Amino acid sequence: MLKLSGLSLSCEYQPFVCPHTKHIHGYEALARFYLEQGQAIAPNLVFEQLHENSDALASIEFQAKAFQLKHAPAEQSLFVNVDPHAANGVHTQKLLDLLSSHPQLTVEIIENTCINDAELANQLFHQFKAANINVALDDIGAPHSMLSVDLMMNVDYLKFDRHWLNLVAEPHGIALLSALIEFGKRTGKQCILEGIETEAQLQLARELNVDLVQGFLFKPWFIRPEQSEKLIC
């Protein structure tokens, strides 16, 4: 088990890029964690442990979001991930107050295969919209995710998981992805395709007519703050 109090917190900003012009249209902030010796720790290991303690999860999620907003690239749209379990109950208003202070913020929420998680995500969506915060539905099509009709109809952004890049070789895969993108276009949503690593995948994104792409093809444009801070558990 990790000793969370010995970890340092930082983040990484990955750009959203127009596939046609290659212009940057904002960044997604992703949490990063480090041991005292400076070695990186996979964020999923930290959050898996935090899910065993809801108060610690809420505390560190708030600290991470405060750090990400503080060091965000100036005058750029910013996307942040919020775990529905970290914004549940008494912790919700504090997080809403923090996030609503940023003028160009979109919150990404994820649904998991558990129906209770899906219900939490839906509740959180309505709380963010009531606070005038844009919402993106993240990881659409990922193996662990559900496909919520309610959220897909109402969010501002649709983020398609990198798993689609493995499915588009199949006729049904490309047909379904194209239909979902067309739905997004017709209903005024921005469509983002994740996992772009090659020029061929970027060309596919152009052909699919997604609005924005994200991935390691653009790693030279990733931003990491020089600062970090100790986790407050």
One Martini backbone bead per residue (centre of mass of N, CA, C, O) as a GRO file, in nm:
protein
  233
    1MET     BB    1   0.097   0.035   0.021
    2LEU     BB    2   0.065   0.360  -0.002
    3LYS     BB    3   0.221   0.662   0.110
    4LEU     BB    4   0.052   0.945   0.070
    5SER     BB    5   0.214   1.155   0.254
    6GLY     BB    6   0.483   1.110   0.053
    7LEU     BB    7   0.353   1.260  -0.174
    8SER     BB    8   0.345   1.428  -0.485
    9LEU     BB    9   0.191   1.700  -0.664
   10SER     BB   10   0.075   1.727  -1.002
   11CYS     BB   11   0.079   1.794  -1.364
   12GLU     BB   12  -0.084   1.767  -1.693
   13TYR     BB   13  -0.101   1.925  -2.019
   14GLN     BB   14  -0.325   1.840  -2.278
   15PRO     BB   15  -0.401   1.893  -2.598
   16PHE     BB   16  -0.637   2.039  -2.809
   17VAL     BB   17  -0.681   1.958  -3.160
   18CYS     BB   18  -0.710   2.053  -3.473
   19PRO     BB   19  -0.706   1.841  -3.748
   20HIS     BB   20  -0.677   2.070  -3.977
   21THR     BB   21  -0.476   2.305  -3.828
   22LYS     BB   22  -0.329   2.243  -3.540
   23HIS     BB   23  -0.475   2.394  -3.331
   24ILE     BB   24  -0.510   2.510  -3.014
   25HIS     BB   25  -0.818   2.451  -2.784
   26GLY     BB   26  -0.676   2.344  -2.529
   27TYR     BB   27  -0.684   2.166  -2.202
   28GLU     BB   28  -0.590   1.880  -2.016
   29ALA     BB   29  -0.597   1.789  -1.680
   30LEU     BB   30  -0.349   1.578  -1.515
   31ALA     BB   31  -0.264   1.382  -1.273
   32ARG     BB   32   0.039   1.374  -1.064
   33PHE     BB   33   0.276   1.142  -0.906
   34TYR     BB   34   0.533   1.138  -0.635
   35LEU     BB   35   0.797   1.045  -0.491
   36GLU     BB   36   1.048   1.154  -0.291
   37GLN     BB   37   1.264   1.063  -0.526
   38GLY     BB   38   1.076   1.129  -0.810
   39GLN     BB   39   0.899   0.904  -0.881
   40ALA     BB   40   0.657   0.786  -1.068
   41ILE     BB   41   0.301   0.743  -1.026
   42ALA     BB   42   0.032   0.588  -1.102
   43PRO     BB   43  -0.273   0.731  -1.071
   44ASN     BB   44  -0.453   0.473  -1.038
   45LEU     BB   45  -0.320   0.379  -0.770
   46VAL     BB   46  -0.411   0.616  -0.600
   47PHE     BB   47  -0.724   0.606  -0.657
   48GLU     BB   48  -0.775   0.319  -0.564
   49GLN     BB   49  -0.698   0.380  -0.267
   50LEU     BB   50  -0.898   0.623  -0.221
   51HIS     BB   51  -1.167   0.449  -0.254
   52GLU     BB   52  -1.142   0.354   0.060
   53ASN     BB   53  -1.160   0.687   0.115
   54SER     BB   54  -1.374   0.943   0.074
   55ASP     BB   55  -1.233   1.181   0.220
   56ALA     BB   56  -0.956   1.157   0.085
   57LEU     BB   57  -1.056   1.181  -0.203
   58ALA     BB   58  -1.183   1.465  -0.177
   59SER     BB   59  -0.927   1.614  -0.081
   60ILE     BB   60  -0.738   1.543  -0.328
   61GLU     BB   61  -0.920   1.639  -0.551
   62PHE     BB   62  -0.920   1.933  -0.462
   63GLN     BB   63  -0.615   1.979  -0.469
   64ALA     BB   64  -0.577   1.908  -0.769
   65LYS     BB   65  -0.767   2.126  -0.886
   66ALA     BB   66  -0.627   2.373  -0.765
   67PHE     BB   67  -0.358   2.323  -0.909
   68GLN     BB   68  -0.464   2.321  -1.205
   69LEU     BB   69  -0.578   2.612  -1.202
   70LYS     BB   70  -0.321   2.769  -1.110
   71HIS     BB   71  -0.127   2.635  -1.367
   72ALA     BB   72  -0.271   2.717  -1.604
   73PRO     BB   73  -0.298   2.815  -1.905
   74ALA     BB   74  -0.338   3.108  -2.034
   75GLU     BB   75  -0.620   3.172  -2.204
   76GLN     BB   76  -0.750   2.874  -2.169
   77SER     BB   77  -0.903   2.605  -2.207
   78LEU     BB   78  -1.036   2.379  -1.946
   79PHE     BB   79  -0.994   2.039  -1.847
   80VAL     BB   80  -1.151   1.830  -1.595
   81ASN     BB   81  -1.150   1.569  -1.371
   82VAL     BB   82  -1.435   1.398  -1.209
   83ASP     BB   83  -1.511   1.215  -0.938
   84PRO     BB   84  -1.813   1.131  -0.815
   85HIS     BB   85  -1.700   1.035  -0.527
   86ALA     BB   86  -1.565   1.335  -0.469
   87ALA     BB   87  -1.878   1.480  -0.511
   88ASN     BB   88  -2.016   1.371  -0.242
   89GLY     BB   89  -2.211   1.558  -0.064
   90VAL     BB   90  -2.031   1.772   0.143
   91HIS     BB   91  -1.812   1.823  -0.106
   92THR     BB   92  -1.954   1.965  -0.344
   93GLN     BB   93  -1.958   2.279  -0.297
   94LYS     BB   94  -1.654   2.326  -0.282
   95LEU     BB   95  -1.597   2.233  -0.573
   96LEU     BB   96  -1.791   2.420  -0.721
   97ASP     BB   97  -1.662   2.687  -0.631
   98LEU     BB   98  -1.392   2.638  -0.762
   99LEU     BB   99  -1.477   2.579  -1.064
  100SER     BB  100  -1.659   2.844  -1.109
  101SER     BB  101  -1.395   3.044  -1.109
  102HIS     BB  102  -1.349   2.941  -1.396
  103PRO     BB  103  -1.410   3.072  -1.719
  104GLN     BB  104  -1.286   2.794  -1.902
  105LEU     BB  105  -1.465   2.536  -1.800
  106THR     BB  106  -1.447   2.171  -1.809
  107VAL     BB  107  -1.616   1.879  -1.714
  108GLU     BB  108  -1.523   1.545  -1.664
  109ILE     BB  109  -1.723   1.252  -1.698
  110ILE     BB  110  -1.767   0.914  -1.570
  111GLU     BB  111  -1.880   0.597  -1.660
  112ASN     BB  112  -1.951   0.297  -1.528
  113THR     BB  113  -2.075  -0.029  -1.489
  114CYS     BB  114  -2.203   0.088  -1.249
  115ILE     BB  115  -2.511   0.209  -1.169
  116ASN     BB  116  -2.430   0.395  -0.935
  117ASP     BB  117  -2.225   0.560  -1.099
  118ALA     BB  118  -2.426   0.663  -1.309
  119GLU     BB  119  -2.603   0.818  -1.108
  120LEU     BB  120  -2.382   1.004  -1.003
  121ALA     BB  121  -2.313   1.137  -1.274
  122ASN     BB  122  -2.595   1.259  -1.320
  123GLN     BB  123  -2.604   1.435  -1.068
  124LEU     BB  124  -2.346   1.596  -1.130
  125PHE     BB  125  -2.434   1.724  -1.388
  126HIS     BB  126  -2.665   1.901  -1.266
  127GLN     BB  127  -2.475   2.062  -1.077
  128PHE     BB  128  -2.296   2.190  -1.294
  129LYS     BB  129  -2.517   2.327  -1.464
  130ALA     BB  130  -2.624   2.505  -1.227
  131ALA     BB  131  -2.313   2.638  -1.227
  132ASN     BB  132  -2.224   2.692  -1.530
  133ILE     BB  133  -2.086   2.415  -1.623
  134ASN     BB  134  -1.927   2.244  -1.836
  135VAL     BB  135  -1.980   1.917  -2.005
  136ALA     BB  136  -1.813   1.600  -2.033
  137LEU     BB  137  -1.814   1.288  -2.192
  138ASP     BB  138  -1.615   1.028  -2.106
  139ASP     BB  139  -1.507   0.737  -2.256
  140ILE     BB  140  -1.648   0.666  -2.511
  141GLY     BB  141  -1.621   0.313  -2.565
  142ALA     BB  142  -1.506   0.195  -2.338
  143PRO     BB  143  -1.494  -0.112  -2.190
  144HIS     BB  144  -1.604   0.020  -1.894
  145SER     BB  145  -1.841   0.163  -2.028
  146MET     BB  146  -2.122   0.340  -2.069
  147LEU     BB  147  -2.440   0.436  -2.242
  148SER     BB  148  -2.580   0.744  -2.190
  149VAL     BB  149  -2.849   0.905  -2.301
  150ASP     BB  150  -2.883   1.147  -2.115
  151LEU     BB  151  -2.592   1.255  -2.132
  152MET     BB  152  -2.562   1.270  -2.443
  153MET     BB  153  -2.797   1.485  -2.473
  154ASN     BB  154  -2.666   1.718  -2.248
  155VAL     BB  155  -2.394   1.760  -2.315
  156ASP     BB  156  -2.121   1.948  -2.467
  157TYR     BB  157  -1.930   1.690  -2.478
  158LEU     BB  158  -1.767   1.432  -2.682
  159LYS     BB  159  -1.559   1.159  -2.570
  160PHE     BB  160  -1.357   0.944  -2.752
  161ASP     BB  161  -1.213   0.663  -2.722
  162ARG     BB  162  -0.931   0.489  -2.829
  163HIS     BB  163  -1.085   0.219  -2.894
  164TRP     BB  164  -1.196   0.305  -3.176
  165LEU     BB  165  -0.922   0.252  -3.334
  166ASN     BB  166  -0.991  -0.069  -3.322
  167LEU     BB  167  -1.296  -0.056  -3.464
  168VAL     BB  168  -1.281   0.088  -3.757
  169ALA     BB  169  -1.216  -0.177  -3.928
  170GLU     BB  170  -1.507  -0.222  -3.874
  171PRO     BB  171  -1.809  -0.164  -4.006
  172HIS     BB  172  -1.965  -0.119  -3.736
  173GLY     BB  173  -1.767   0.074  -3.601
  174ILE     BB  174  -1.770   0.313  -3.805
  175ALA     BB  175  -2.078   0.348  -3.807
  176LEU     BB  176  -2.117   0.419  -3.507
  177LEU     BB  177  -1.922   0.656  -3.482
  178SER     BB  178  -2.049   0.830  -3.707
  179ALA     BB  179  -2.328   0.851  -3.570
  180LEU     BB  180  -2.234   0.991  -3.307
  181ILE     BB  181  -2.111   1.237  -3.444
  182GLU     BB  182  -2.366   1.328  -3.589
  183PHE     BB  183  -2.526   1.374  -3.335
  184GLY     BB  184  -2.342   1.593  -3.221
  185LYS     BB  185  -2.374   1.794  -3.455
  186ARG     BB  186  -2.695   1.819  -3.445
  187THR     BB  187  -2.668   1.907  -3.112
  188GLY     BB  188  -2.410   2.106  -3.059
  189LYS     BB  189  -2.153   1.933  -3.024
  190GLN     BB  190  -1.841   1.843  -2.921
  191CYS     BB  191  -1.588   1.640  -3.081
  192ILE     BB  192  -1.363   1.394  -2.932
  193LEU     BB  193  -1.051   1.229  -3.014
  194GLU     BB  194  -0.867   0.985  -2.878
  195GLY     BB  195  -0.533   0.848  -2.927
  196ILE     BB  196  -0.340   1.012  -3.105
  197GLU     BB  197  -0.022   0.885  -3.277
  198THR     BB  198  -0.078   0.928  -3.588
  199GLU     BB  199  -0.124   1.044  -3.905
  200ALA     BB  200  -0.342   0.837  -3.980
  201GLN     BB  201  -0.530   0.906  -3.740
  202LEU     BB  202  -0.563   1.204  -3.815
  203GLN     BB  203  -0.697   1.149  -4.088
  204LEU     BB  204  -0.941   1.004  -3.972
  205ALA     BB  205  -1.047   1.246  -3.812
  206ARG     BB  206  -1.105   1.415  -4.059
  207GLU     BB  207  -1.308   1.216  -4.191
  208LEU     BB  208  -1.502   1.223  -3.931
  209ASN     BB  209  -1.528   1.526  -3.827
  210VAL     BB  210  -1.392   1.617  -3.588
  211ASP     BB  211  -1.305   1.881  -3.382
  212LEU     BB  212  -1.107   1.710  -3.189
  213VAL     BB  213  -0.782   1.617  -3.058
  214GLN     BB  214  -0.589   1.353  -2.880
  215GLY     BB  215  -0.234   1.289  -2.803
  216PHE     BB  216   0.101   1.168  -2.859
  217LEU     BB  217   0.151   1.335  -3.119
  218PHE     BB  218   0.152   1.604  -2.903
  219LYS     BB  219   0.384   1.587  -2.684
  220PRO     BB  220   0.552   1.857  -2.736
  221TRP     BB  221   0.281   2.018  -2.605
  222PHE     BB  222   0.321   1.945  -2.337
  223ILE     BB  223   0.255   2.040  -1.989
  224ARG     BB  224   0.475   2.108  -1.702
  225PRO     BB  225   0.510   2.199  -1.405
  226GLU     BB  226   0.764   2.280  -1.181
  227GLN     BB  227   0.569   2.239  -0.968
  228SER     BB  228   0.495   2.113  -0.635
  229GLU     BB  229   0.305   1.917  -0.383
  230LYS     BB  230   0.203   1.806  -0.100
  231LEU     BB  231   0.008   1.590   0.031
  232ILE     BB  232  -0.320   1.627   0.184
  233CYS     BB  233  -0.466   1.384   0.419
   0.00000   0.00000   0.00000
